[in-house]
Tab-separated table of C-alpha atoms and ligand atoms in Angstrom:
chain	number	residue	atom	x	y	z
Y	25	UNK	CA	-20.507	-0.043	-13.128
Y	26	UNK	CA	-17.515	-2.700	-12.554
Y	27	UNK	CA	-18.376	-6.731	-11.819
Y	28	UNK	CA	-16.169	-8.056	-8.672
Y	29	UNK	CA	-14.705	-11.306	-9.781
Y	30	UNK	CA	-13.057	-12.033	-6.265
Y	31	UNK	CA	-13.991	-10.223	-2.986
Y	32	UNK	CA	-12.124	-13.245	-0.146
Y	33	UNK	CA	-10.488	-12.744	3.328
Y	34	UNK	CA	-7.045	-13.843	2.608
Y	35	UNK	CA	-5.958	-13.521	6.179
Y	36	UNK	CA	-7.654	-12.227	9.226
Y	37	UNK	CA	-9.669	-8.633	8.458
Y	38	UNK	CA	-7.317	-7.835	5.517
Y	39	UNK	CA	-9.165	-8.989	1.965
Y	40	UNK	CA	-8.010	-9.247	-1.737
Y	41	UNK	CA	-10.460	-7.854	-4.125
Y	42	UNK	CA	-10.746	-8.781	-7.978
Y	43	UNK	CA	-12.732	-6.125	-10.235
Y	44	UNK	CA	-13.266	-6.231	-14.493
Y	45	UNK	CA	-11.697	-2.685	-15.633
Y	46	UNK	CA	-9.693	-3.371	-18.669
Y	47	UNK	CA	-9.217	0.005	-19.114
Y	48	UNK	CA	-7.384	0.568	-15.809
Y	49	UNK	CA	-5.691	-2.933	-15.894
Y	50	UNK	CA	-4.653	-1.546	-19.576
Y	51	UNK	CA	-2.351	1.537	-18.738
Y	52	UNK	CA	-1.733	0.262	-15.052
Y	53	UNK	CA	2.048	0.952	-13.826
Y	54	UNK	CA	3.502	-0.271	-10.644
Y	55	UNK	CA	2.985	2.011	-7.683
Y	56	UNK	CA	-0.251	3.004	-9.375
Y	57	UNK	CA	-3.200	3.362	-7.449
Y	58	UNK	CA	-7.402	3.306	-7.907
Y	59	UNK	CA	-10.021	4.517	-6.429
Y	60	UNK	CA	-13.416	2.223	-5.976
Y	61	UNK	CA	-16.530	3.663	-4.498
Y	62	UNK	CA	-18.582	0.628	-3.185
Y	63	UNK	CA	-21.984	2.430	-3.291
Y	64	UNK	CA	-23.286	5.258	-5.501
Y	65	UNK	CA	-22.626	8.814	-3.444
Y	66	UNK	CA	-20.769	6.829	-1.174
Y	67	UNK	CA	-16.789	7.760	0.237
Y	68	UNK	CA	-14.088	7.519	-2.665
Y	69	UNK	CA	-11.252	4.835	-0.969
Y	70	UNK	CA	-8.011	5.509	-2.845
Y	71	UNK	CA	-6.222	1.657	-2.843
Y	72	UNK	CA	-3.053	1.063	-4.485
Y	73	UNK	CA	-3.041	-1.698	-7.298
Y	74	UNK	CA	-1.814	-5.085	-6.166
Y	75	UNK	CA	-1.910	-6.540	-9.132
Y	76	UNK	CA	-3.827	-6.739	-13.176
Y	77	UNK	CA	-4.294	-9.136	-16.221
Y	78	UNK	CA	-4.649	-7.551	-19.370
Y	79	UNK	CA	-5.649	-10.101	-21.226
Y	80	UNK	CA	-8.906	-10.817	-18.416
Y	81	UNK	CA	-9.296	-6.888	-18.089
Y	82	UNK	CA	-9.214	-7.562	-14.434
Y	83	UNK	CA	-7.246	-5.367	-11.433
Y	84	UNK	CA	-6.668	-6.918	-7.738
Y	85	UNK	CA	-6.567	-4.660	-4.830
Y	86	UNK	CA	-5.347	-5.959	-1.388
Y	87	UNK	CA	-7.459	-3.766	1.654
Y	88	UNK	CA	-8.253	-3.514	5.024
Y	89	UNK	CA	-11.368	-3.748	6.471
Y	90	UNK	CA	-11.551	-0.404	9.161
Y	91	UNK	CA	-14.767	1.512	8.486
Y	92	UNK	CA	-17.954	1.732	7.707
Y	93	UNK	CA	-16.798	2.262	3.496
Y	94	UNK	CA	-14.416	-1.093	3.483
Y	95	UNK	CA	-16.756	-2.796	5.618
Y	96	UNK	CA	-19.290	-2.486	3.035
Y	97	UNK	CA	-16.169	-3.266	0.478
Y	98	UNK	CA	-15.660	-6.544	2.431
Y	99	UNK	CA	-19.607	-7.597	2.403
Y	100	UNK	CA	-19.548	-7.698	-1.539
Y	101	UNK	CA	-19.241	-10.676	-3.552
Y	102	UNK	CA	-18.267	-12.107	-7.238
Y	103	UNK	CA	-20.574	-11.083	-9.920
Y	104	UNK	CA	-21.870	-8.463	-7.637
Y	105	UNK	CA	-21.064	-4.365	-9.210
Y	106	UNK	CA	-19.324	-1.304	-8.008
Y	107	UNK	CA	-20.238	2.142	-9.080
Y	108	UNK	CA	-16.994	3.513	-9.248
Y	109	UNK	CA	-13.639	2.210	-9.896
Y	110	UNK	CA	-11.516	5.797	-11.061
Y	111	UNK	CA	-7.610	5.097	-12.473
Y	112	UNK	CA	-5.025	4.253	-12.834
Y	113	UNK	CA	-4.092	7.334	-10.368
Y	114	UNK	CA	-0.904	9.051	-9.732
Y	115	UNK	CA	2.999	7.971	-10.642
Y	116	UNK	CA	4.077	5.003	-11.054
Y	117	UNK	CA	7.040	3.933	-8.705
Y	118	UNK	CA	10.709	4.977	-10.032
Y	119	UNK	CA	11.762	1.447	-11.620
Y	120	UNK	CA	15.483	1.936	-12.612
Y	121	UNK	CA	18.341	-1.073	-12.389
Y	122	UNK	CA	19.845	0.320	-8.721
Y	123	UNK	CA	21.428	-2.808	-7.660
Y	124	UNK	CA	20.154	-4.299	-4.861
Y	125	UNK	CA	16.505	-3.306	-3.621
Y	126	UNK	CA	14.767	-3.837	-0.545
Y	127	UNK	CA	11.375	-3.996	-0.624
Y	128	UNK	CA	9.453	-3.828	3.036
Y	129	UNK	CA	5.808	-4.334	3.161
Y	130	UNK	CA	3.487	-4.588	6.322
Y	131	UNK	CA	-0.368	-5.299	5.875
Y	132	UNK	CA	-2.146	-4.093	3.021
Y	133	UNK	CA	1.392	-2.640	1.579
Y	134	UNK	CA	2.725	-6.824	1.233
Y	135	UNK	CA	-0.076	-6.702	-1.638
Y	136	UNK	CA	1.333	-3.305	-3.005
Y	137	UNK	CA	4.431	-4.082	-2.829
Y	138	UNK	CA	3.976	-7.233	-4.890
Y	139	UNK	CA	4.183	-5.478	-8.398
Y	140	UNK	CA	6.725	-2.912	-7.524
Y	141	UNK	CA	8.985	-5.886	-7.043
Y	142	UNK	CA	8.166	-7.721	-9.801
Y	143	UNK	CA	9.273	-4.675	-11.979
Y	144	UNK	CA	12.536	-4.278	-10.489
Y	145	UNK	CA	13.328	-7.907	-10.596
Y	146	UNK	CA	12.309	-7.342	-14.431
Y	147	UNK	CA	14.818	-4.405	-14.893
Y	148	UNK	CA	17.743	-6.030	-13.462
Y	149	UNK	CA	17.924	-5.054	-9.743
Y	150	UNK	CA	18.295	-8.184	-6.832
Y	151	UNK	CA	15.008	-7.911	-5.024
Y	152	UNK	CA	14.731	-8.536	-1.043
Y	153	UNK	CA	11.418	-8.889	0.214
Y	154	UNK	CA	10.631	-7.969	3.864
Y	155	UNK	CA	7.455	-9.157	4.765
Y	156	UNK	CA	6.484	-7.639	8.112
Y	157	UNK	CA	3.595	-8.687	10.773
Y	158	UNK	CA	2.255	-8.889	14.172
Y	159	UNK	CA	2.692	-12.958	13.954
Y	160	UNK	CA	2.302	-15.673	10.908
Y	161	UNK	CA	-1.240	-16.061	10.957
Y	162	UNK	CA	-0.893	-11.900	9.430
Y	163	UNK	CA	1.091	-12.960	6.649
Y	164	UNK	CA	0.319	-13.732	3.002
Y	165	UNK	CA	1.499	-14.320	-0.669
Y	166	UNK	CA	5.111	-15.213	-0.132
Y	167	UNK	CA	5.231	-17.540	-2.769
Y	168	UNK	CA	3.922	-14.845	-4.859
Y	169	UNK	CA	6.597	-12.839	-3.752
Y	170	UNK	CA	9.086	-15.687	-3.292
Y	171	UNK	CA	8.743	-16.131	-7.499
Y	172	UNK	CA	10.007	-12.285	-8.159
Y	173	UNK	CA	12.717	-11.694	-5.866
Y	174	UNK	CA	16.520	-13.172	-4.694
Y	175	UNK	CA	15.632	-13.546	-1.100
Y	176	UNK	CA	12.348	-12.952	1.463
Y	177	UNK	CA	12.626	-12.224	4.991
Y	178	UNK	CA	9.407	-12.522	6.971
Y	179	UNK	CA	9.389	-10.362	10.336
Y	180	UNK	CA	7.207	-11.413	13.126
Y	181	UNK	CA	6.442	-9.755	16.192
Y	182	UNK	CA	6.080	-13.030	18.110
Y	183	UNK	CA	8.769	-14.737	15.782
Y	184	UNK	CA	6.000	-17.729	14.715
Y	185	UNK	CA	7.576	-16.911	11.093
Y	186	UNK	CA	11.161	-15.766	9.964
Y	187	UNK	CA	13.250	-13.453	12.008
Y	188	UNK	CA	11.660	-12.318	15.740
Y	189	UNK	CA	10.895	-7.971	15.216
Y	190	UNK	CA	9.699	-5.219	13.488
Y	191	UNK	CA	9.746	-2.644	11.548
Y	192	UNK	CA	12.069	-1.267	14.076
Y	193	UNK	CA	14.560	-3.881	13.455
Y	194	UNK	CA	14.756	-3.075	9.917
Y	195	UNK	CA	18.633	-1.797	10.288
Y	196	UNK	CA	19.735	-4.066	11.701
Y	197	UNK	CA	18.149	-7.138	9.269
Y	198	UNK	CA	20.334	-5.058	6.465
Y	199	UNK	CA	23.432	-5.333	7.699
Y	200	UNK	CA	22.907	-9.561	8.613
Y	201	UNK	CA	22.222	-9.430	4.204
Y	202	UNK	CA	24.571	-10.618	1.666
Y	203	UNK	CA	24.933	-7.833	0.306
Y	204	UNK	CA	24.334	-4.264	0.120
Y	205	UNK	CA	21.447	-2.661	-0.091
Y	206	UNK	CA	21.103	0.081	-3.013
Y	207	UNK	CA	17.194	1.249	-2.351
Y	208	UNK	CA	14.980	0.821	0.131
Y	209	UNK	CA	10.595	0.657	-0.280
Y	210	UNK	CA	8.245	1.150	2.393
Y	211	UNK	CA	4.797	-0.097	1.722
Y	212	UNK	CA	2.004	-0.120	4.248
Y	213	UNK	CA	0.506	1.934	7.193
Y	214	UNK	CA	2.453	5.346	7.628
Y	215	UNK	CA	3.454	4.246	10.666
Y	216	UNK	CA	5.426	1.364	9.258
Y	217	UNK	CA	6.627	3.871	6.777
Y	218	UNK	CA	7.936	6.596	8.990
Y	219	UNK	CA	9.255	4.086	11.575
Y	220	UNK	CA	11.547	2.385	8.521
Y	221	UNK	CA	12.307	5.919	7.269
Y	222	UNK	CA	13.580	6.676	10.085
Y	223	UNK	CA	15.946	3.354	10.189
Y	224	UNK	CA	17.252	3.939	7.207
Y	225	UNK	CA	18.320	7.585	7.858
Y	226	UNK	CA	21.761	6.548	9.467
Y	227	UNK	CA	22.482	3.953	6.887
Y	228	UNK	CA	22.324	6.640	4.101
Y	229	UNK	CA	19.792	4.547	2.348
Y	230	UNK	CA	17.466	6.029	-0.367
Y	231	UNK	CA	14.003	5.201	0.509
Y	232	UNK	CA	10.885	5.688	-1.499
Y	233	UNK	CA	7.553	6.187	0.434
Y	234	UNK	CA	3.964	5.418	-0.771
Y	235	UNK	CA	2.107	7.872	1.134
Y	236	UNK	CA	-1.599	6.822	2.477
Y	237	UNK	CA	-3.234	9.926	3.087
Y	238	UNK	CA	-6.731	11.583	2.762
Y	239	UNK	CA	-7.869	12.034	-0.573
Y	240	UNK	CA	-11.328	12.712	-2.538
Y	241	UNK	CA	-10.744	13.243	-6.590
Y	242	UNK	CA	-7.308	11.472	-6.455
Y	243	UNK	CA	-6.083	13.845	-9.163
Y	244	UNK	CA	-5.340	17.407	-7.766
Y	245	UNK	CA	-8.156	19.023	-7.750
Y	246	UNK	CA	-8.997	19.050	-3.593
Y	247	UNK	CA	-5.720	19.487	-2.176
Y	248	UNK	CA	-6.900	17.189	0.597
Y	249	UNK	CA	-3.649	15.317	0.159
Y	250	UNK	CA	-1.458	17.953	0.902
Y	251	UNK	CA	1.567	16.544	2.004
Y	252	UNK	CA	5.194	18.472	3.265
Y	253	UNK	CA	8.473	16.850	1.480
Y	254	UNK	CA	11.481	18.799	2.096
Y	255	UNK	CA	9.464	21.938	2.985
Y	256	UNK	CA	7.617	22.113	0.193
Y	257	UNK	CA	3.437	21.104	-0.468
Y	258	UNK	CA	2.864	18.239	-2.482
Y	259	UNK	CA	-0.345	16.487	-3.150
Y	260	UNK	CA	0.087	13.067	-2.732
Y	261	UNK	CA	-2.422	12.128	-5.662
Y	262	UNK	CA	-0.927	13.589	-8.280
Y	263	UNK	CA	3.056	14.631	-7.053
Y	264	UNK	CA	2.852	11.102	-5.537
Y	265	UNK	CA	1.909	9.258	-4.167
Y	266	UNK	CA	5.863	8.333	-3.826
Y	267	UNK	CA	8.159	10.501	-1.801
Y	268	UNK	CA	11.506	10.346	-0.399
Y	269	UNK	CA	10.491	9.028	3.208
Y	270	UNK	CA	13.666	11.009	4.653
Y	271	UNK	CA	11.993	14.302	3.765
Y	272	UNK	CA	8.775	14.161	3.995
Y	273	UNK	CA	7.431	15.991	7.458
Y	274	UNK	CA	5.121	12.823	8.819
Y	275	UNK	CA	4.347	14.634	11.712
Y	276	UNK	CA	2.159	16.474	9.391
Y	277	UNK	CA	0.784	13.630	7.711
Y	278	UNK	CA	0.198	11.729	10.987
Y	279	UNK	CA	-1.974	15.115	11.906
Y	280	UNK	CA	-3.847	15.104	9.139
Y	281	UNK	CA	-4.567	11.574	8.346
Y	282	UNK	CA	-6.651	11.603	11.950
Y	283	UNK	CA	-8.665	14.877	11.038
Y	284	UNK	CA	-11.835	12.830	10.469
Y	285	UNK	CA	-11.379	9.785	13.331
Y	286	UNK	CA	-14.331	10.659	15.257
Y	287	UNK	CA	-16.565	10.604	12.359
Y	288	UNK	CA	-15.184	7.331	10.642
Y	289	UNK	CA	-16.165	6.188	14.359
Y	290	UNK	CA	-19.757	7.375	14.109
Y	291	UNK	CA	-21.362	5.177	11.402
Y	292	UNK	CA	-19.978	1.750	12.345
Y	293	UNK	CA	-22.125	2.698	15.680
Y	294	UNK	CA	-24.968	2.684	14.471
Y	295	UNK	CA	-27.075	0.014	14.443
Y	296	UNK	CA	-28.130	0.476	10.222
Y	297	UNK	CA	-27.260	-2.528	8.151
Y	298	UNK	CA	-24.261	-2.272	5.693
U	19	FES	FE1	-7.542	15.853	-4.220
U	19	FES	FE2	-5.283	15.132	-4.184
U	19	FES	S1	-7.199	13.809	-3.495
U	19	FES	S2	-6.026	17.196	-4.427
């Protein structure tokens, strides 16, 4: 059993949870993920690590409350326990000295991008973080990210914070930056990563995405997380989750992600308490 230290809504519908899992914290690396299960025999939820503290033995994730299992997770209180915390899983993000790296996060991806930006900065890169949201009230962790970046750009659809625009404005943002960008890292929903990759393709900037696929075991056993990258079949959990965004078959990723859409909605229609 894993004790919950903290679980709170940080912006509407987005939660930050910190759990005591010392073994996971001990070996966590930027870009790896964990699987949480909020109840015995419940759904397994893959979540990218947003932070960890080796001394305290804790790991933190940022997640969106979108279905029955995440609603159950969202209703958990500090002091309660989770039956399952598995990890760290997947490969770490490749960290090297690239020059100037643009880290783009949207929604829960703002949290996931944090350890990556921190590691890139520590490796000697110039780090620019772009935080994308519909409106300013959906932005979070600006100060935390500012501490590990050279520049922060907020991008809101309604222009209430930073620049007015969305992920489709990424190429324009890159052109207006005072430095040449050598690498782009995109983290958020699949649409954000697909659209962001389309923006960087004509600019010929290497772009890494962290794929959100359906997962069961997270260890290469079930095949549910199958994706096509550069026309080769890969399992997101063991070959990824980080891939070249210009080589991902996004139509297939989107199609497979929708496979259980109906089943995901049915539990939300029942009157049973979570
Ligand atoms: Fe089962 Fe990747 S989640 S193979």
